[in-house]
XYZ file of C-alpha atoms in Angstrom:
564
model
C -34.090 1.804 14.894
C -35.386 5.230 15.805
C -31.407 6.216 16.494
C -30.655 5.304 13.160
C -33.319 6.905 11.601
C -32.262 10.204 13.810
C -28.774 9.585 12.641
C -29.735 9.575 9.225
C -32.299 12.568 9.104
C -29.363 15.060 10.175
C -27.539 14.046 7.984
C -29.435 14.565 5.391
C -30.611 18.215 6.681
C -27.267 18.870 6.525
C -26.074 17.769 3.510
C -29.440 19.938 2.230
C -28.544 22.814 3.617
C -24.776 22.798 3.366
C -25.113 21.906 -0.717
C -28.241 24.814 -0.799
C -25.882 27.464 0.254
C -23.736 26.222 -1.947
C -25.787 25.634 -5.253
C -27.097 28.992 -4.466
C -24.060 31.235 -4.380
C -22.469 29.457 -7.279
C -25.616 29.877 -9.723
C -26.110 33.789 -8.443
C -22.133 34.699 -8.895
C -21.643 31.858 -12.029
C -24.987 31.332 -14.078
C -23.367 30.763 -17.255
C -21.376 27.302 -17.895
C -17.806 27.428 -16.293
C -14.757 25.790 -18.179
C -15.645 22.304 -18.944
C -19.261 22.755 -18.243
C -19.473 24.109 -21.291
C -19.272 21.154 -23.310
C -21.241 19.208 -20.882
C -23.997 21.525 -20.980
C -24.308 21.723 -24.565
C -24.131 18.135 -25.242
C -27.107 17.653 -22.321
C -29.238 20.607 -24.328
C -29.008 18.658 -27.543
C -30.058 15.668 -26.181
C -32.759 17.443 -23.853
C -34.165 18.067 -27.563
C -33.917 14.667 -28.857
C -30.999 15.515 -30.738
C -28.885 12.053 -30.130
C -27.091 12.497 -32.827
C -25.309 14.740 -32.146
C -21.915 14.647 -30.020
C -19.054 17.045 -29.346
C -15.851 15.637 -30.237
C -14.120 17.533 -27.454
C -15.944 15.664 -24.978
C -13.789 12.439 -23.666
C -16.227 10.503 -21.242
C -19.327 8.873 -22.148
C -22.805 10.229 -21.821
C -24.046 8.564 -18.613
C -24.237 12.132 -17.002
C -26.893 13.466 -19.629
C -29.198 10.771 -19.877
C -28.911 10.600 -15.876
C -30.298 14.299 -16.488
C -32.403 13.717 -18.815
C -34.713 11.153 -17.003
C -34.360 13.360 -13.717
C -35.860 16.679 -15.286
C -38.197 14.662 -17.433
C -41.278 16.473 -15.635
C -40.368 19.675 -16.687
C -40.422 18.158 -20.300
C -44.390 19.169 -19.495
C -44.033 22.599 -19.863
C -43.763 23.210 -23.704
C -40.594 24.403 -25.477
C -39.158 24.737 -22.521
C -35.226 25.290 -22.743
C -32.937 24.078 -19.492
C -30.151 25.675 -18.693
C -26.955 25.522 -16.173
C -29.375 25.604 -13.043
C -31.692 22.880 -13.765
C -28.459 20.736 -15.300
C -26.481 21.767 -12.358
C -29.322 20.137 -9.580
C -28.245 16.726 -11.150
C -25.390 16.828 -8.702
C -27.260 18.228 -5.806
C -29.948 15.530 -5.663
C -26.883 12.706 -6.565
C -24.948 14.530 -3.549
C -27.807 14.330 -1.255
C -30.147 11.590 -2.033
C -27.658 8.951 -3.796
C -24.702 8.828 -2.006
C -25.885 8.920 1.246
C -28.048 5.997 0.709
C -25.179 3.942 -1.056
C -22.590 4.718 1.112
C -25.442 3.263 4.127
C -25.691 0.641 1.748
C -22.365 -0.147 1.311
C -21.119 0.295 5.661
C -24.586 -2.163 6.411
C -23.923 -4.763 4.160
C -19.930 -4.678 5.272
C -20.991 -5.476 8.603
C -19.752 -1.997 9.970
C -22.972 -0.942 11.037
C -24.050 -4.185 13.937
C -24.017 -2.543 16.977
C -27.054 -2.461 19.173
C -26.432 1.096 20.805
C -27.239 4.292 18.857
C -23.651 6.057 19.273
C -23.071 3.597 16.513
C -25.830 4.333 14.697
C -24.426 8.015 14.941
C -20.459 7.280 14.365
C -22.193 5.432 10.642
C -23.691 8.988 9.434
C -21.170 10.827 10.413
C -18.624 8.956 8.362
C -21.088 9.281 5.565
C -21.728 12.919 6.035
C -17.716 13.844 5.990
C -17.591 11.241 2.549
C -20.239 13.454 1.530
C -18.519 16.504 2.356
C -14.547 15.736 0.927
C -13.546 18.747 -0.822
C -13.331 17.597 -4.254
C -17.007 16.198 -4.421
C -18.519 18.999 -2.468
C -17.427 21.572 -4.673
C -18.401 19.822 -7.969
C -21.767 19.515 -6.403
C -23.306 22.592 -7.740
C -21.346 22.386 -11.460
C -22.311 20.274 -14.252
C -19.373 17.480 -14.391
C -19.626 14.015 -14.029
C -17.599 12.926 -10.961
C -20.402 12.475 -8.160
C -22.710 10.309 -10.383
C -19.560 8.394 -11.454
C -18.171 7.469 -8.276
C -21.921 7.044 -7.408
C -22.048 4.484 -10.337
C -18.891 2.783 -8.872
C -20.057 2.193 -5.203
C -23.323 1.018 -6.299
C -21.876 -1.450 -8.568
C -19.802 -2.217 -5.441
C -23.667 -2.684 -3.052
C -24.116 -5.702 -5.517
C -20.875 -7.237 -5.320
C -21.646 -7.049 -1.653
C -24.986 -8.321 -1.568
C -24.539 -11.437 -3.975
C -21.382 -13.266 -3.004
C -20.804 -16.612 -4.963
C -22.189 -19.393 -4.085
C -24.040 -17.769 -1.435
C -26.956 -15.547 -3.050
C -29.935 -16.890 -4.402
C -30.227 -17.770 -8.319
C -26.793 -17.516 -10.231
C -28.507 -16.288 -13.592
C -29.549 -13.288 -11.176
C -26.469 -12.778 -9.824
C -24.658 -12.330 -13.304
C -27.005 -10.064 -14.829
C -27.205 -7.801 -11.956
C -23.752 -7.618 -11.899
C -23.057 -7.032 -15.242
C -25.774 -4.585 -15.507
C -24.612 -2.098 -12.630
C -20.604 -2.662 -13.792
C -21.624 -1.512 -17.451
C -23.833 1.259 -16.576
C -20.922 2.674 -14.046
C -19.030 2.616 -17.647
C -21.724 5.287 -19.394
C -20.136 8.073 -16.555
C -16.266 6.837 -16.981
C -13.965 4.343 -18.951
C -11.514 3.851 -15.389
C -14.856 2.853 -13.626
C -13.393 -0.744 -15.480
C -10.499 -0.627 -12.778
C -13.241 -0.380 -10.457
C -16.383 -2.333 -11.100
C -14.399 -5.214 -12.890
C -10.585 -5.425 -11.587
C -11.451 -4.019 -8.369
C -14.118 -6.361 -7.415
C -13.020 -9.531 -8.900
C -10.388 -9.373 -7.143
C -12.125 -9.128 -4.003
C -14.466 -12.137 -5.214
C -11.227 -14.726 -5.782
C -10.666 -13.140 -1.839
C -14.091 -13.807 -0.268
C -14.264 -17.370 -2.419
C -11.087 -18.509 -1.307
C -11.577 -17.370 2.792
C -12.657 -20.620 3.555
C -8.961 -22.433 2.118
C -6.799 -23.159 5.283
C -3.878 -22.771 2.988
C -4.695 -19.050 1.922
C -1.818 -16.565 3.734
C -3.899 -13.100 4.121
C -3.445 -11.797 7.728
C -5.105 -8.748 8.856
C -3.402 -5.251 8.105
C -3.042 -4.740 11.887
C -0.330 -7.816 12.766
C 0.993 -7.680 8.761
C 4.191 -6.616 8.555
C 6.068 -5.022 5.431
C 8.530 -3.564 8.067
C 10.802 -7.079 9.140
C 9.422 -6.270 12.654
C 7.519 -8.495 15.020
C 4.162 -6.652 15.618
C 2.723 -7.625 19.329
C -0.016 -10.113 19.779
C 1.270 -11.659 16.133
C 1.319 -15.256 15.829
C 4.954 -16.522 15.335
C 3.535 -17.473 11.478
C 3.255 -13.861 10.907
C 6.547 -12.351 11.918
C 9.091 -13.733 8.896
C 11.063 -11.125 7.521
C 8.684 -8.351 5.488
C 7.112 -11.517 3.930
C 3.599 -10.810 4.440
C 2.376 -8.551 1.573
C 4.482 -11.209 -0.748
C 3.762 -14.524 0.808
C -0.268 -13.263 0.450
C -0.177 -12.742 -3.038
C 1.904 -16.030 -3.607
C -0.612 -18.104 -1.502
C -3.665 -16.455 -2.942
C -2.567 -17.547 -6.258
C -1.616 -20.822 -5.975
C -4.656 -21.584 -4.172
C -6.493 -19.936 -6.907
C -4.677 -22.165 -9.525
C -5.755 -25.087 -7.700
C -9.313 -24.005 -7.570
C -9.290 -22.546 -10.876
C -12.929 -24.073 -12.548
C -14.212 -22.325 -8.500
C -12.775 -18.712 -9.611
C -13.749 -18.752 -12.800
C -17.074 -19.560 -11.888
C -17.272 -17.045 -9.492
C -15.599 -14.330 -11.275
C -17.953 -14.664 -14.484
C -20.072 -11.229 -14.271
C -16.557 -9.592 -14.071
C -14.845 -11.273 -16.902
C -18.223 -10.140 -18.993
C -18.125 -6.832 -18.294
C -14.074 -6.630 -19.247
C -15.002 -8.202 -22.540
C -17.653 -5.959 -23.296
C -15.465 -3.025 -22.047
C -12.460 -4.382 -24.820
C -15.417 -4.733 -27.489
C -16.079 -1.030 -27.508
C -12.372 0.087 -27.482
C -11.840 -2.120 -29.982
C -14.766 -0.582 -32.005
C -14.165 2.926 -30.799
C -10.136 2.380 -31.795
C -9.621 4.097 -28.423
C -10.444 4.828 -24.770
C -11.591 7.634 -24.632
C -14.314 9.013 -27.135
C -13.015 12.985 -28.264
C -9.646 15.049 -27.675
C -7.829 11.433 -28.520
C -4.911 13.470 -29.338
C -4.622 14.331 -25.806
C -5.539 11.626 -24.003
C -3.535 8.830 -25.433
C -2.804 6.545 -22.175
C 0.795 5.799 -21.147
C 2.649 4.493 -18.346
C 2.529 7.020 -15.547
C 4.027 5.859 -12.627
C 4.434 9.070 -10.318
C 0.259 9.108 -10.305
C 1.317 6.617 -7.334
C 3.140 8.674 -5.575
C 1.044 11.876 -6.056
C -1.688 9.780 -4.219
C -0.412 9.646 -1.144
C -0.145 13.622 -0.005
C -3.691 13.757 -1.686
C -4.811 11.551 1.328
C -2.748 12.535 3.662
C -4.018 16.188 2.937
C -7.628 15.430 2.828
C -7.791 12.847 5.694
C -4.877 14.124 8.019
C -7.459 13.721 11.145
C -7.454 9.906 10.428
C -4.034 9.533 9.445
C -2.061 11.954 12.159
C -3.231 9.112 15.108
C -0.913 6.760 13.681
C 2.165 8.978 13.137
C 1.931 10.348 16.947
C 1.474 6.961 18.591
C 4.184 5.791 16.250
C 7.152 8.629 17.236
C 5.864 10.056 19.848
C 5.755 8.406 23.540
C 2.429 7.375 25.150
C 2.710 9.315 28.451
C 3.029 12.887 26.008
C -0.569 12.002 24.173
C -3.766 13.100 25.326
C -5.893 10.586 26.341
C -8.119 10.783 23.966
C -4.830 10.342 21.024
C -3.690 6.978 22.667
C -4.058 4.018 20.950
C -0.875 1.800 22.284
C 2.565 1.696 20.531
C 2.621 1.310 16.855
C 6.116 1.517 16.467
C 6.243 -2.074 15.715
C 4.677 -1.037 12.233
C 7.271 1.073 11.420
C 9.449 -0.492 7.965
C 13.130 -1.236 8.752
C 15.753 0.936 7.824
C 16.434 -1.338 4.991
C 13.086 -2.103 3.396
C 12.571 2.044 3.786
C 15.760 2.545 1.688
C 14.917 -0.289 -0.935
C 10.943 1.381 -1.213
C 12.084 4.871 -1.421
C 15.045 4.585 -4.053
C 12.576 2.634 -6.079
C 10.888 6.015 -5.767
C 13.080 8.350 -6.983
C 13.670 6.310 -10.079
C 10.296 6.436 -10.664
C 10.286 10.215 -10.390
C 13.693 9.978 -12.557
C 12.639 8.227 -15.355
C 8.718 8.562 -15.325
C 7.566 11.820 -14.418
C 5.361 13.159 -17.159
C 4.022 16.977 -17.000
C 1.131 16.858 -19.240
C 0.975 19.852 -21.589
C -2.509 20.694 -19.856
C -1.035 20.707 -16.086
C 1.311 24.120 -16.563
C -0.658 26.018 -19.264
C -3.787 26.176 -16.539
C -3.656 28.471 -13.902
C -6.810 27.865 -13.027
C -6.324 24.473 -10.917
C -4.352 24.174 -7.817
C -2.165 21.497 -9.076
C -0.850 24.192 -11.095
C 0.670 25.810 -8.416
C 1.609 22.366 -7.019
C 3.609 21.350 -9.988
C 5.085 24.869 -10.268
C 6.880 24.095 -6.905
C 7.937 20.313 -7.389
C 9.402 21.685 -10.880
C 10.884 24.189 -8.923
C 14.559 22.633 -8.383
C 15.888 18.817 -8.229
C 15.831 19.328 -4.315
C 12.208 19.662 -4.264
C 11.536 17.601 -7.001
C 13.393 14.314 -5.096
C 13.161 15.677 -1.853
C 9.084 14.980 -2.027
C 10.071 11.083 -2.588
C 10.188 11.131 1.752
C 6.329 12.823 1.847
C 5.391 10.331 -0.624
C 6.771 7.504 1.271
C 6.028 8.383 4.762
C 1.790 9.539 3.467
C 1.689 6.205 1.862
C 3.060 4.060 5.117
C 0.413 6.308 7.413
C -2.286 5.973 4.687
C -2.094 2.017 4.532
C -1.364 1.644 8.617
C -5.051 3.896 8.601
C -6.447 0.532 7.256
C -5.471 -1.711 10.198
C -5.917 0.518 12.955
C -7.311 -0.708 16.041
C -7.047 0.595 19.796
C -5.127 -0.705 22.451
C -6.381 -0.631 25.883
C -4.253 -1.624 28.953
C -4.163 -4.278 31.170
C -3.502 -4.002 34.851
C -0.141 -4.981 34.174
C 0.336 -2.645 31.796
C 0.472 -4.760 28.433
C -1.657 -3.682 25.913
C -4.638 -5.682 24.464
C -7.238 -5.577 21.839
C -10.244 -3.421 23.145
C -13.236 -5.570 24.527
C -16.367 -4.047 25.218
C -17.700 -3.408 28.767
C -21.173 -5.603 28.615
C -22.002 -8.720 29.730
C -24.593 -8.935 26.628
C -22.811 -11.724 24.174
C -24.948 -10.316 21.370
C -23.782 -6.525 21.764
C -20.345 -7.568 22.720
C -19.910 -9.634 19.449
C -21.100 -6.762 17.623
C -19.105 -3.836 19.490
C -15.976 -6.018 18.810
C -16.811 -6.452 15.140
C -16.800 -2.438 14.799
C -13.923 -1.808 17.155
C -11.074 -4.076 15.547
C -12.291 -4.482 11.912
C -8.975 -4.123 10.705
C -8.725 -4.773 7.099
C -6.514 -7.972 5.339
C -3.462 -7.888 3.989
C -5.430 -9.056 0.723
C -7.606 -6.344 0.107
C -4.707 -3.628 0.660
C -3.188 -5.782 -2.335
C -6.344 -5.697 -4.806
C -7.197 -2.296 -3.598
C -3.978 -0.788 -4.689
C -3.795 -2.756 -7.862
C -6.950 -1.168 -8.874
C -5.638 2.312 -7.731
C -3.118 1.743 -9.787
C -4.296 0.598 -12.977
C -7.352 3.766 -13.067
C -4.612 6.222 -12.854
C -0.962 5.174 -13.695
C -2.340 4.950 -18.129
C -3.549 8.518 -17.080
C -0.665 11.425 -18.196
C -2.923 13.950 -16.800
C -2.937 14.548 -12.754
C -6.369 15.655 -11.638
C -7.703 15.713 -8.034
C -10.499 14.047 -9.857
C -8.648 11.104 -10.425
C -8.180 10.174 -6.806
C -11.783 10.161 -5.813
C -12.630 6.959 -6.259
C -9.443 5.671 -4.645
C -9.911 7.908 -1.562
C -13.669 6.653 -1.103
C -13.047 3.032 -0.737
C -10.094 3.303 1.015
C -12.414 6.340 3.361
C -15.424 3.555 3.725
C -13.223 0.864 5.163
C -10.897 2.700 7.628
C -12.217 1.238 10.854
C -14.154 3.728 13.732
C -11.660 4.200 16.327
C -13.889 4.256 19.868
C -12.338 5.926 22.468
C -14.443 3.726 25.293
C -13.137 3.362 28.362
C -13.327 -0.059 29.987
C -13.752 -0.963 34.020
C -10.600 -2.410 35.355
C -8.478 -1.186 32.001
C -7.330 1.868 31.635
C -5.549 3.376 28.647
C -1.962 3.412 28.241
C -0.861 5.913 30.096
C -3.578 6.226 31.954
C -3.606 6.438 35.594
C -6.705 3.456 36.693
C -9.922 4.860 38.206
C -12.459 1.671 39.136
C -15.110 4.580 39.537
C -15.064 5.141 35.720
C -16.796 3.982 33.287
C -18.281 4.125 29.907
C -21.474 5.675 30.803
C -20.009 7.906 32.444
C -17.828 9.585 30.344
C -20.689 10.384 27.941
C -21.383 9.843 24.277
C -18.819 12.162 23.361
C -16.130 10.190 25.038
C -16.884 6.949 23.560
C -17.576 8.937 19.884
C -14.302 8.691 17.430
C -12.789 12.546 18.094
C -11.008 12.027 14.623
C -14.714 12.117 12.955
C -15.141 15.449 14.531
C -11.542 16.925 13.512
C -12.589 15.480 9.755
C -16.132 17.234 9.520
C -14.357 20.754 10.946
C -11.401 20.086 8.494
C -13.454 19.730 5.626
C -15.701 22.422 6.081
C -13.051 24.855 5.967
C -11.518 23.258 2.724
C -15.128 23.565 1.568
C -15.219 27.543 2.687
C -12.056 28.694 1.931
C -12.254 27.262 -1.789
C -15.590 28.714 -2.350
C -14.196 31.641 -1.223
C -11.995 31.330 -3.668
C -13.745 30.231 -6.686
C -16.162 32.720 -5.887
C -14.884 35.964 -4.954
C -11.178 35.522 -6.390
C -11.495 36.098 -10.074
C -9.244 36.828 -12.448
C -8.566 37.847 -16.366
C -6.782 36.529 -19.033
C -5.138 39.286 -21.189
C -6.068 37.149 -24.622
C -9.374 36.980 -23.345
C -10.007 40.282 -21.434
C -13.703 40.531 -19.551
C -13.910 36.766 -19.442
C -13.810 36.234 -15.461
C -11.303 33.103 -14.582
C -11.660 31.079 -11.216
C -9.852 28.643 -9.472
C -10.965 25.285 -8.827
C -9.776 21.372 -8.187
């Protein structure tokens, strides 16, 4: 307990002082509102003087973000006529940064069982993964501007804390479980109309999953011994190794079970299916969407947004991802020690299922890719530049279709994970811990090999999906979401080393063991590569954005920056 609560507080001193440094340079160099801030700040001043009436028809997402604001700076409401500006508006996303997230991302890795271990270098490995969540580039740096991205994905994984603390038919009082359901999945809506993907789609999904476990006729294997590839992954039952049929023959099974047990699903899916039809009774009303700029927002099938996703993680989360590329091409004996986590060259796709995935690809990119008029008449966001050099030529323009596909198979393989330890002999094996204690030994398993099922790969990138392929525009924004719940359940890697077993590779020393090697050596490295990573992504674009302005020549003395 006192670990934990160590864990925790730095963390949070962190997170304090990282985000002060931050909030403070930005309001000292930019004190007046900054591109869309603009209309975000002026629609939170009108209703900071009980003007709700009033709305700016430029602004597409709902208000969630200035009513958030206006209960949080409600005591200064005591000094009289007073008038907020940027700052004050601006400290909404500190204190969500800081205070919010932290405490529903801890929410969200206790109640998924991650956090069970009885020693405190879990207790540590926990905040650490929710300091670098707290720290990924594209939330960090809308910390100390007025937009609404932290308190919407905040909105989103708090609506997921309740889907994970009231499953069906195993939570007290169903009445309570509906309306606390419904409530959090409609107020995520009041920050962003995708959250629907998220709080409804998303989680339903995963409901028809956890009701159906139970059903000895439901296919959904772990990610780890799935197979998409037509290869026989090691340690997989002989059920598991038909021909690439795994992703398929789960989403058969899980439906036909679901058919069977229909009145079940229904039941248990009934918060979800209320929030959807409240969601299709305002577009209805509203006639679309969004809520201003219709014009140029008007959703259509966007396919490439699926493809764009992949480099996005691979970029952001290389530390987690690179493990699975080396110990997939490159042989054990040439790893550090520290890098080895057995073969995964089993998970690689055949030749043929490659070819079939990645000419699907290019005719996606052929007939689907859509360059909002937005995305090359700004300068001032990176994927300007990014577009500007996929547009370049056709060779760069098809030639990304093999980054796409090869970020995608290391971004999914990140999900199923788990280290390999070997055996006297040589074979590798699942990692065990080394304790005789059944109790910690249950629980150091659970955190080691908590490889994720073929199943919730499926709903997760159905959801994905349907939040960004209706959306023309491509904004780093867009992939937040997606890269947090796919972030919160990679599984910890521990690099513990284990009396009699050595790692592959590994030349077997009985005077070794886990204690002795030190927290450090039983700590995931790849944690420590991610907070390092993402500090300099977090200085070098503050750097930017703050010292690297610019001028329009139609609007000369009006400083530009670059940002997400």
């Amino acid at each position: 307990m006192l670990s934990q609560y160590v864990s925790t507080s730095l963390v949070q001193v962190t997170l304090v002082i990282c985000a002060g440094i931050w909030f403070t340079n930005v309001n000292q160099v930019v004190p007046e509102p900054y591109l869309d801030e603009v209309f975000h700040i002026r629609q939170a001043t009108a209703y900071w003087r009980n003007q709700w009436q009033i709305w700016d028809p430029k602004i597409t997402t709902p208000p969630g973000l200035y009513i958030v604001s206006y209960i949080l700076l409600g005591p200064l409401r005591l000094v009289p006529d007073l008038a907020i500006g940027p700052l004050a508006l601006r400290f909404t996303n500190i204190l969500a940064l800081t205070v919010f997230l932290p405490y529903i991302l801890e929410q969200i890795l206790v109640l998924n069982g991650t956090k069970k271990s009885a020693s405190g270098k879990s207790s540590f490995e926990i905040a650490h993964t929710i300091l670098n969540i707290c720290l990924f580039p594209p939330i960090f740096f809308f910390s100390a501007l007025y937009y609404t991205d932290i308190l919407s994905a905040c909105s989103v994984l708090y609506s997921y804390v309740f889907f994970l603390k009231y499953p069906y038919g195993r939570s007290k009082g169903h009445s309570l479980r509906i309306g606390t359901i419904c409530l959090s999945g409609l107020w995520s809506l009041w920050f962003r109309q995708t959250n629907i993907f998220w709080v409804a789609i998303f989680s339903a999904g995963l409901e028809v999953l956890r009701t159906l476990r139970e059903e000895e006729n439901v296919h959904n294997p772990e990610v780890g011994t799935a197979s998409l590839t037509g290869r026989t992954p090691r340690n997989c039952p002989s059920a598991l190794t038909d021909e690439y049929l795994d992703y398929f023959s789960t989403s058969l099974s899980i439906g036909l079970v679901a058919i069977r047990k229909l009145m079940t699903i229904l039941q248990a899916v009934t918060p979800y299916v209320v929030i959807l039809a409240a969601f299709g009774t305002f577009v209805i009303w509203n006639g679309s969407v969004v809520l201003g700029h219709k014009e140029f927002h008007t959703a259509s099938l966007h396919l490439p947004q699926m493809l764009y996703i992949w480099p996005y993680f691979m970029f952001f989360s290389f530390p987690l991802v690179i493990p699975y590329f080396l110990n997939a091409f490159v042989p054990q004996q040439l790893l550090p020690i520290f890098c080895r986590t057995g073969s995964l060259s089993s998970r690689l796709p055949r030749i043929g299922v490659s070819v079939s995935i990645i000419c699907c690809m290019m005719l996606v990119i052929h007939f689907n890719t859509i360059v909002h008029p937005f995305t090359l008449a700004d300068n001032r966001h990176y994927v300007f530049y990014i577009f500007r050099i996929l547009l370049k030529n056709e060779v760069t323009k098809y030639g990304a279709v093999i980054v796409y596909f090869i970020c995608g198979w290391a971004s999914i393989a990140a999900l199923g994970g788990i280290p390999r330890l070997a055996n006297d002999d040589g074979r590798t094996k699942m990692a065990e811990p080394a304790t005789t204690d059944p109790k910690v030994k249950r629980a150091a398993t659970s955190i080691d090999n908590e490889s994720n099922t073929v199943g919730f790969v499926i709903v997760w990138l159905v959801s994905t999906a349907l939040s960004l392929v209706t959306a023309p525009l491509v904004e780093p924004r867009y992939f937040i979401v997606p890269w947090m719940i796919w972030r919160l359940h990679v599984p910890i890697h521990h690099q513990q080393l284990l009396p009699g077993k050595t790692h592959v590779g590994q030349k077997k020393n009985p005077t070794s063991t886990p204690a002795s090697e030190g927290f450090i050596r039983t700590h995931d490295y790849r944690l420590w590569v991610e907070t390092a990573w993402y500090l300099t992504v977090n200085v070098v674009t503050a750097r930017i954005f703050l010292a690297w302005g610019f001028s329009w020549p139609q609007e000369p003395g009006q400083v530009q920056r670059f940002l997400w």
